[in-house]
Amino acid sequence: MSMDSEQLSLLETSTVSSEYIVSQSNELISTPQDLTANEKKIIFTLASLVQPEDENFRTHRIRVKDLADMMGIVSSNFYKKVEETVTELQKKTVVIQSDKSKLVVNWLSSSEYFRGKGFVELEFSEKLRPYLLDLKRNYTGFKLTNVLSLQSAYSVRIYELLKSFEKLKKRSFSIEELRELLVVPPNAYKYYANLKSKVINKAKKDLEEKTDIKFEIEEIKKGKKVVGVTFYIERNDTFFSEVLLNDTAEETAYAAIIRMGIRPNVAKLLTEEYSEERIKDNISYVLHQKNVDHIENLSGYIVKAINEDFVTTKQAKPKKNNRKDTLPKWVNESNEEDHQENEQDIAAQEFQELLNTLKANKAAKQSINK
């Protein structure tokens, strides 16, 4: 067996799903990114395969057909189109600036397209690790499905920029700042009216039809000139109902868990520990509570419900969301980069405790079986 064959045999093909969660640091989100919509979708798909327990980026083997589906490519020459997109993405860089340094890094450290094999192998650049791996605070997560139907790169970028401020419900940009973050070419949409019509209003329509958030805008004027825009962000309840409450009788427990935004590694632990009936009953129980809207960390709460079997114990008492009225003093109308730090610290700690319990249960069972 050749070295190439031995190397290929060690890698399993990664399963991709539109229900997986994409997590990114807010610092990365708030950095200008000159990527096409399809290039972004490849980055998001790869990011959705990063697991919380990963210590380093792994090379992921992904079926070309799966990537084509994620990108919405339905033509017969999808192999060629995916290869071209991957090749162009390999050349792209992102610039991350801080007080101490200016990091210029390629998104991918490697991309290997295997002709005739039907798959491609991708790996993030190691320098991106602080922004995509082992995130504990100041980050934003969203389901991959939110961005897959968006055909405009501007709509994709506006989605993630606003999603990172969803908890605060608003975000303001100067026109120049917005153009810079969206990487609008200097000669494109020179007048605000064109930018509003072709970029902002299109994104408004796209997000309301296809994602879990929507927005209204308020123009900031200096005299008669529009110098900035405030986006008022709210959850898109129509999307929420369609995606979360659309129970499928034939759906497996694992698929139901994934649909709730729970990571594949946790889903695997839950399905190994509990019966299909217990898992699906508890998910249904949580989603059909009248006050489900007030559950701050829905995926973490569902894990807790399954673990403690709320259907049986009737202890499902979601914490009332008082955080809207008790935001820390350091949260003001400026675009603070660490606005979600406290909330995510709490959520991460609670979720980690549940995960540790599941892992301990699994280890105990394995010890008994030995």
Short mmCIF file of C-alpha atoms in Angstrom, two decimals:
data_model
loop_
_atom_site.label_atom_id
_atom_site.label_comp_id
_atom_site.label_asym_id
_atom_site.label_seq_id
_atom_site.Cartn_x
_atom_site.Cartn_y
_atom_site.Cartn_z
CA MET A 1 0.00 0.00 0.00
CA SER A 2 1.39 3.42 -0.95
CA MET A 3 1.89 6.23 1.56
CA ASP A 4 -0.95 8.17 -0.09
CA SER A 5 -3.31 5.21 0.26
CA GLU A 6 -2.35 4.73 3.91
CA GLN A 7 -2.97 8.42 4.62
CA LEU A 8 -6.38 8.33 2.91
CA SER A 9 -7.44 5.26 4.86
CA LEU A 10 -6.94 7.05 8.19
CA LEU A 11 -9.48 9.76 7.42
CA GLU A 12 -13.20 9.17 7.71
CA THR A 13 -15.57 11.22 5.57
CA SER A 14 -17.16 13.91 7.73
CA THR A 15 -20.95 13.99 7.85
CA VAL A 16 -22.28 17.48 7.20
CA SER A 17 -25.71 18.79 8.12
CA SER A 18 -27.52 22.09 7.79
CA GLU A 19 -28.55 21.62 11.44
CA TYR A 20 -24.97 21.85 12.73
CA ILE A 21 -23.84 24.91 14.67
CA VAL A 22 -21.31 27.44 13.37
CA SER A 23 -19.37 29.19 16.15
CA GLN A 24 -17.07 32.16 15.57
CA SER A 25 -15.45 34.75 17.80
CA ASN A 26 -17.06 38.18 17.57
CA GLU A 27 -13.62 39.58 16.79
CA LEU A 28 -13.50 37.50 13.60
CA ILE A 29 -17.07 38.41 12.66
CA SER A 30 -16.25 42.11 13.03
CA THR A 31 -13.35 41.87 10.61
CA PRO A 32 -13.76 42.80 6.90
CA GLN A 33 -14.08 39.61 4.83
CA ASP A 34 -13.81 39.60 1.07
CA LEU A 35 -15.47 36.26 0.33
CA THR A 36 -18.21 35.26 -2.08
CA ALA A 37 -21.42 33.72 -0.71
CA ASN A 38 -20.27 30.23 -1.73
CA GLU A 39 -16.82 30.71 -0.22
CA LYS A 40 -18.48 31.77 3.03
CA LYS A 41 -20.66 28.66 2.94
CA ILE A 42 -17.58 26.45 2.67
CA ILE A 43 -16.01 28.25 5.64
CA PHE A 44 -19.22 27.89 7.64
CA THR A 45 -19.55 24.20 6.74
CA LEU A 46 -15.98 23.53 7.85
CA ALA A 47 -16.50 25.60 11.04
CA SER A 48 -19.62 23.56 11.85
CA LEU A 49 -17.44 20.42 11.98
CA VAL A 50 -15.19 21.86 14.71
CA GLN A 51 -16.06 20.15 18.00
CA PRO A 52 -15.72 21.67 21.50
CA GLU A 53 -13.30 18.94 22.59
CA ASP A 54 -10.97 19.47 19.60
CA GLU A 55 -7.54 20.66 20.73
CA ASN A 56 -6.33 21.40 17.22
CA PHE A 57 -7.87 21.87 13.81
CA ARG A 58 -8.41 18.58 12.05
CA THR A 59 -8.32 17.88 8.34
CA HIS A 60 -11.89 17.11 7.27
CA ARG A 61 -12.72 14.96 4.27
CA ILE A 62 -16.02 16.19 2.81
CA ARG A 63 -17.98 14.76 -0.10
CA VAL A 64 -18.01 17.14 -3.05
CA LYS A 65 -21.73 16.43 -3.51
CA ASP A 66 -22.38 17.47 0.10
CA LEU A 67 -20.55 20.77 -0.45
CA ALA A 68 -22.48 21.33 -3.68
CA ASP A 69 -25.73 20.80 -1.78
CA MET A 70 -24.64 23.24 0.93
CA MET A 71 -23.81 25.83 -1.72
CA GLY A 72 -27.06 25.24 -3.60
CA ILE A 73 -25.31 24.07 -6.77
CA VAL A 74 -27.70 21.84 -8.71
CA SER A 75 -26.07 21.80 -12.17
CA SER A 76 -24.56 18.63 -13.60
CA ASN A 77 -21.04 20.10 -13.52
CA PHE A 78 -21.11 20.68 -9.74
CA TYR A 79 -17.75 18.91 -9.36
CA LYS A 80 -16.04 21.57 -11.45
CA LYS A 81 -17.84 24.44 -9.70
CA VAL A 82 -16.93 23.18 -6.24
CA GLU A 83 -13.32 22.68 -7.29
CA GLU A 84 -13.15 26.23 -8.68
CA THR A 85 -14.65 27.66 -5.48
CA VAL A 86 -12.24 25.73 -3.26
CA THR A 87 -9.28 26.81 -5.41
CA GLU A 88 -10.24 30.49 -5.14
CA LEU A 89 -10.92 30.19 -1.41
CA GLN A 90 -7.44 28.76 -0.87
CA LYS A 91 -6.03 32.09 -2.10
CA LYS A 92 -8.16 34.27 0.18
CA THR A 93 -6.82 35.91 3.33
CA VAL A 94 -8.37 37.65 6.30
CA VAL A 95 -6.72 40.54 8.17
CA ILE A 96 -7.25 40.63 11.94
CA GLN A 97 -5.95 43.76 13.64
CA SER A 98 -5.36 44.33 17.34
CA ASP A 99 -3.42 46.82 19.43
CA LYS A 100 -0.46 44.43 19.40
CA SER A 101 -0.40 43.07 15.88
CA LYS A 102 -1.79 42.81 12.38
CA LEU A 103 -2.44 39.20 11.43
CA VAL A 104 -2.75 38.35 7.74
CA VAL A 105 -3.71 34.70 7.36
CA ASN A 106 -5.17 32.42 4.71
CA TRP A 107 -8.50 30.92 5.71
CA LEU A 108 -7.27 27.44 4.77
CA SER A 109 -3.89 25.91 5.50
CA SER A 110 -4.59 23.29 2.85
CA SER A 111 -7.22 22.16 0.42
CA GLU A 112 -6.82 18.95 -1.51
CA TYR A 113 -9.32 18.06 -4.21
CA PHE A 114 -9.31 14.40 -5.21
CA ARG A 115 -10.47 14.07 -8.80
CA GLY A 116 -12.44 10.93 -9.45
CA LYS A 117 -12.75 10.22 -5.73
CA GLY A 118 -15.68 12.53 -5.04
CA PHE A 119 -14.28 14.29 -2.00
CA VAL A 120 -12.13 17.21 -0.91
CA GLU A 121 -9.99 17.59 2.22
CA LEU A 122 -9.93 20.95 3.97
CA GLU A 123 -8.19 22.35 7.04
CA PHE A 124 -8.27 25.77 8.69
CA SER A 125 -5.05 27.72 9.14
CA GLU A 126 -3.67 27.18 12.63
CA LYS A 127 -3.47 30.93 13.29
CA LEU A 128 -7.29 31.03 13.19
CA ARG A 129 -7.53 28.74 16.21
CA PRO A 130 -8.36 31.51 18.77
CA TYR A 131 -11.27 32.60 16.58
CA LEU A 132 -12.89 29.26 15.70
CA LEU A 133 -11.74 26.66 18.24
CA ASP A 134 -12.33 26.15 21.96
CA LEU A 135 -14.48 29.26 22.23
CA LYS A 136 -15.61 30.01 25.78
CA ARG A 137 -16.70 33.64 25.61
CA ASN A 138 -17.31 36.58 23.29
CA TYR A 139 -18.49 34.41 20.42
CA THR A 140 -21.61 33.88 18.33
CA GLY A 141 -23.21 30.61 17.29
CA PHE A 142 -25.92 29.96 14.73
CA LYS A 143 -27.35 27.06 12.78
CA LEU A 144 -25.77 26.51 9.39
CA THR A 145 -29.22 26.41 7.80
CA ASN A 146 -29.59 30.17 8.38
CA VAL A 147 -27.00 31.08 5.77
CA LEU A 148 -27.30 28.29 3.20
CA SER A 149 -30.27 29.84 1.38
CA LEU A 150 -28.70 33.29 1.17
CA GLN A 151 -27.34 33.94 -2.32
CA SER A 152 -25.90 37.41 -1.65
CA ALA A 153 -22.53 37.70 0.11
CA TYR A 154 -23.74 41.01 1.55
CA SER A 155 -26.81 39.33 3.07
CA VAL A 156 -24.60 36.62 4.59
CA ARG A 157 -22.32 39.22 6.15
CA ILE A 158 -25.17 41.37 7.45
CA TYR A 159 -26.70 38.24 9.00
CA GLU A 160 -23.60 37.33 11.00
CA LEU A 161 -22.85 40.95 11.96
CA LEU A 162 -26.38 41.40 13.35
CA LYS A 163 -26.56 37.91 14.86
CA SER A 164 -23.56 38.77 17.04
CA PHE A 165 -25.62 41.64 18.52
CA GLU A 166 -28.96 39.83 18.72
CA LYS A 167 -29.01 39.90 22.53
CA LEU A 168 -28.60 43.68 22.58
CA LYS A 169 -31.28 44.01 19.89
CA LYS A 170 -29.54 46.79 18.00
CA ARG A 171 -26.32 47.68 16.26
CA SER A 172 -25.21 50.96 14.70
CA PHE A 173 -22.75 51.53 11.87
CA SER A 174 -21.47 54.59 10.13
CA ILE A 175 -21.94 54.24 6.38
CA GLU A 176 -18.18 54.03 5.90
CA GLU A 177 -17.86 51.35 8.59
CA LEU A 178 -20.64 49.30 7.01
CA ARG A 179 -19.06 49.56 3.56
CA GLU A 180 -15.71 48.49 4.99
CA LEU A 181 -17.13 45.46 6.84
CA LEU A 182 -19.05 44.36 3.76
CA VAL A 183 -16.02 45.06 1.53
CA VAL A 184 -18.13 47.08 -0.89
CA PRO A 185 -15.87 48.19 -3.82
CA PRO A 186 -15.14 51.97 -3.82
CA ASN A 187 -17.01 52.51 -7.09
CA ALA A 188 -20.07 50.43 -6.15
CA TYR A 189 -23.20 51.93 -4.59
CA LYS A 190 -21.54 55.32 -4.14
CA TYR A 191 -24.80 56.92 -3.08
CA TYR A 192 -26.55 55.81 0.11
CA ALA A 193 -29.85 55.39 -1.75
CA ASN A 194 -28.25 52.69 -3.93
CA LEU A 195 -26.59 51.01 -0.94
CA LYS A 196 -29.92 50.97 0.88
CA SER A 197 -31.84 49.61 -2.11
CA LYS A 198 -29.38 47.01 -3.39
CA VAL A 199 -27.70 45.87 -0.17
CA ILE A 200 -29.59 46.77 3.02
CA ASN A 201 -33.16 46.28 1.79
CA LYS A 202 -32.22 43.08 -0.04
CA ALA A 203 -30.65 41.74 3.16
CA LYS A 204 -33.77 42.78 5.08
CA LYS A 205 -35.95 40.73 2.74
CA ASP A 206 -33.52 37.78 2.66
CA LEU A 207 -33.15 37.55 6.44
CA GLU A 208 -36.86 37.76 7.13
CA GLU A 209 -37.63 35.03 4.59
CA LYS A 210 -34.73 32.66 5.28
CA THR A 211 -33.13 33.16 8.73
CA ASP A 212 -33.89 33.20 12.44
CA ILE A 213 -33.53 37.00 12.78
CA LYS A 214 -35.01 40.04 11.07
CA PHE A 215 -34.44 43.76 11.36
CA GLU A 216 -35.71 47.29 10.86
CA ILE A 217 -33.45 50.26 10.24
CA GLU A 218 -33.25 53.84 11.43
CA GLU A 219 -31.13 56.30 9.46
CA ILE A 220 -28.67 58.51 11.30
CA LYS A 221 -28.47 61.93 9.64
CA LYS A 222 -26.16 64.89 9.76
CA GLY A 223 -28.26 67.61 8.27
CA LYS A 224 -29.92 66.00 5.27
CA LYS A 225 -27.10 63.52 4.69
CA VAL A 226 -27.39 59.93 5.95
CA VAL A 227 -24.12 59.19 7.78
CA GLY A 228 -25.07 55.97 9.54
CA VAL A 229 -27.67 53.29 10.12
CA THR A 230 -29.01 51.65 13.26
CA PHE A 231 -30.29 48.09 12.83
CA TYR A 232 -32.98 46.99 15.28
CA ILE A 233 -32.71 43.22 15.55
CA GLU A 234 -35.38 40.76 16.65
CA ARG A 235 -35.95 37.04 16.50
CA ASN A 236 -37.83 35.83 13.45
CA ASP A 237 -40.63 33.89 15.13
CA THR A 238 -41.95 32.51 11.83
CA PHE A 239 -38.60 30.88 11.09
CA PHE A 240 -38.28 29.71 14.71
CA SER A 241 -41.65 27.95 14.58
CA GLU A 242 -41.02 26.33 11.20
CA VAL A 243 -37.55 25.03 12.07
CA LEU A 244 -37.90 24.05 15.72
CA LEU A 245 -41.54 23.10 16.17
CA ASN A 246 -41.92 21.15 12.94
CA ASP A 247 -41.84 17.70 14.52
CA THR A 248 -41.15 14.78 12.20
CA ALA A 249 -42.55 11.44 13.35
CA GLU A 250 -39.94 9.48 11.39
CA GLU A 251 -37.05 11.57 12.73
CA THR A 252 -34.50 9.67 14.81
CA ALA A 253 -33.59 10.87 18.30
CA TYR A 254 -30.13 11.81 17.05
CA ALA A 255 -31.59 13.93 14.22
CA ALA A 256 -34.01 15.59 16.64
CA ILE A 257 -31.15 16.51 18.98
CA ILE A 258 -29.09 17.94 16.13
CA ARG A 259 -32.10 19.96 14.95
CA MET A 260 -32.17 21.62 18.37
CA GLY A 261 -28.69 23.03 17.76
CA ILE A 262 -26.86 20.51 19.95
CA ARG A 263 -23.36 19.48 18.90
CA PRO A 264 -22.88 16.03 17.30
CA ASN A 265 -20.54 14.87 20.08
CA VAL A 266 -23.16 15.68 22.74
CA ALA A 267 -25.92 14.15 20.60
CA LYS A 268 -23.89 10.92 20.45
CA LEU A 269 -23.49 10.86 24.25
CA LEU A 270 -27.21 11.43 24.78
CA THR A 271 -28.30 8.70 22.36
CA GLU A 272 -25.86 6.25 23.96
CA GLU A 273 -27.17 7.09 27.44
CA TYR A 274 -30.93 7.41 26.93
CA SER A 275 -33.72 5.78 24.93
CA GLU A 276 -35.19 7.26 21.75
CA GLU A 277 -38.54 7.71 23.52
CA ARG A 278 -37.04 9.64 26.46
CA ILE A 279 -35.08 11.95 24.19
CA LYS A 280 -37.92 12.77 21.79
CA ASP A 281 -40.51 13.10 24.58
CA ASN A 282 -38.37 15.60 26.48
CA ILE A 283 -37.59 17.64 23.37
CA SER A 284 -41.31 17.83 22.59
CA TYR A 285 -42.08 18.71 26.21
CA VAL A 286 -39.69 21.66 26.21
CA LEU A 287 -40.73 23.01 22.81
CA HIS A 288 -44.42 22.98 23.66
CA GLN A 289 -44.10 24.94 26.88
CA LYS A 290 -45.91 28.26 26.77
CA ASN A 291 -42.82 30.10 28.01
CA VAL A 292 -40.32 28.48 25.64
CA ASP A 293 -39.52 31.98 24.34
CA HIS A 294 -38.00 32.87 27.72
CA ILE A 295 -35.48 30.02 27.72
CA GLU A 296 -32.18 31.82 27.21
CA ASN A 297 -30.06 28.81 26.20
CA LEU A 298 -32.54 26.45 24.51
CA SER A 299 -30.07 23.77 23.43
CA GLY A 300 -28.47 23.61 26.88
CA TYR A 301 -31.91 23.51 28.51
CA ILE A 302 -32.97 20.60 26.28
CA VAL A 303 -29.85 18.65 27.25
CA LYS A 304 -30.77 19.28 30.90
CA ALA A 305 -34.37 18.18 30.27
CA ILE A 306 -33.25 14.90 28.71
CA ASN A 307 -30.64 14.28 31.39
CA GLU A 308 -33.10 14.92 34.26
CA ASP A 309 -36.14 13.54 32.39
CA PHE A 310 -38.42 16.55 32.82
CA VAL A 311 -41.36 14.65 31.28
CA THR A 312 -41.35 12.32 34.29
CA THR A 313 -40.21 14.65 37.06
CA LYS A 314 -42.22 17.67 35.88
CA GLN A 315 -39.40 19.94 36.99
CA ALA A 316 -39.28 21.97 33.79
CA LYS A 317 -39.09 25.47 35.18
CA PRO A 318 -37.10 27.64 32.78
CA LYS A 319 -35.47 30.64 34.37
CA LYS A 320 -37.26 33.85 33.71
CA ASN A 321 -35.24 36.08 31.43
CA ASN A 322 -34.40 39.08 33.57
CA ARG A 323 -31.19 39.90 31.76
CA LYS A 324 -32.85 42.46 29.51
CA ASP A 325 -33.37 44.72 32.53
CA THR A 326 -30.09 43.97 34.26
CA LEU A 327 -27.47 44.39 31.56
CA PRO A 328 -24.02 45.25 32.96
CA LYS A 329 -23.14 48.92 33.19
CA TRP A 330 -20.39 48.53 30.63
CA VAL A 331 -22.98 47.76 27.93
CA ASN A 332 -23.75 51.03 26.17
CA GLU A 333 -24.84 52.12 22.73
CA SER A 334 -21.36 51.70 21.27
CA ASN A 335 -20.51 48.42 19.55
CA GLU A 336 -18.75 46.65 22.44
CA GLU A 337 -16.92 43.51 21.29
CA ASP A 338 -17.43 41.67 24.58
CA HIS A 339 -21.13 42.32 25.03
CA GLN A 340 -22.07 38.66 25.41
CA GLU A 341 -19.22 37.66 27.70
CA ASN A 342 -21.20 37.25 30.93
CA GLU A 343 -24.11 35.40 29.34
CA GLN A 344 -21.85 33.02 27.45
CA ASP A 345 -19.65 32.34 30.50
CA ILE A 346 -22.77 31.24 32.41
CA ALA A 347 -24.16 29.19 29.52
CA ALA A 348 -20.79 27.54 28.85
CA GLN A 349 -20.34 26.63 32.50
CA GLU A 350 -23.83 25.13 32.82
CA PHE A 351 -23.46 23.21 29.57
CA GLN A 352 -20.00 21.90 30.51
CA GLU A 353 -21.33 20.58 33.81
CA LEU A 354 -24.03 18.63 31.95
CA LEU A 355 -21.50 17.34 29.44
CA ASN A 356 -19.16 16.21 32.24
CA THR A 357 -22.06 14.31 33.85
CA LEU A 358 -22.82 12.48 30.61
CA LYS A 359 -19.16 11.61 30.08
CA ALA A 360 -18.85 10.38 33.68
CA ASN A 361 -21.93 8.17 33.23
CA LYS A 362 -20.49 6.70 30.05
CA ALA A 363 -17.10 6.05 31.68
CA ALA A 364 -18.77 4.38 34.66
CA LYS A 365 -20.77 2.06 32.41
CA GLN A 366 -17.66 1.13 30.43
CA SER A 367 -15.81 0.37 33.68
CA ILE A 368 -18.62 -1.92 34.89
CA ASN A 369 -18.74 -3.74 31.55
CA LYS A 370 -15.00 -4.47 31.80
#
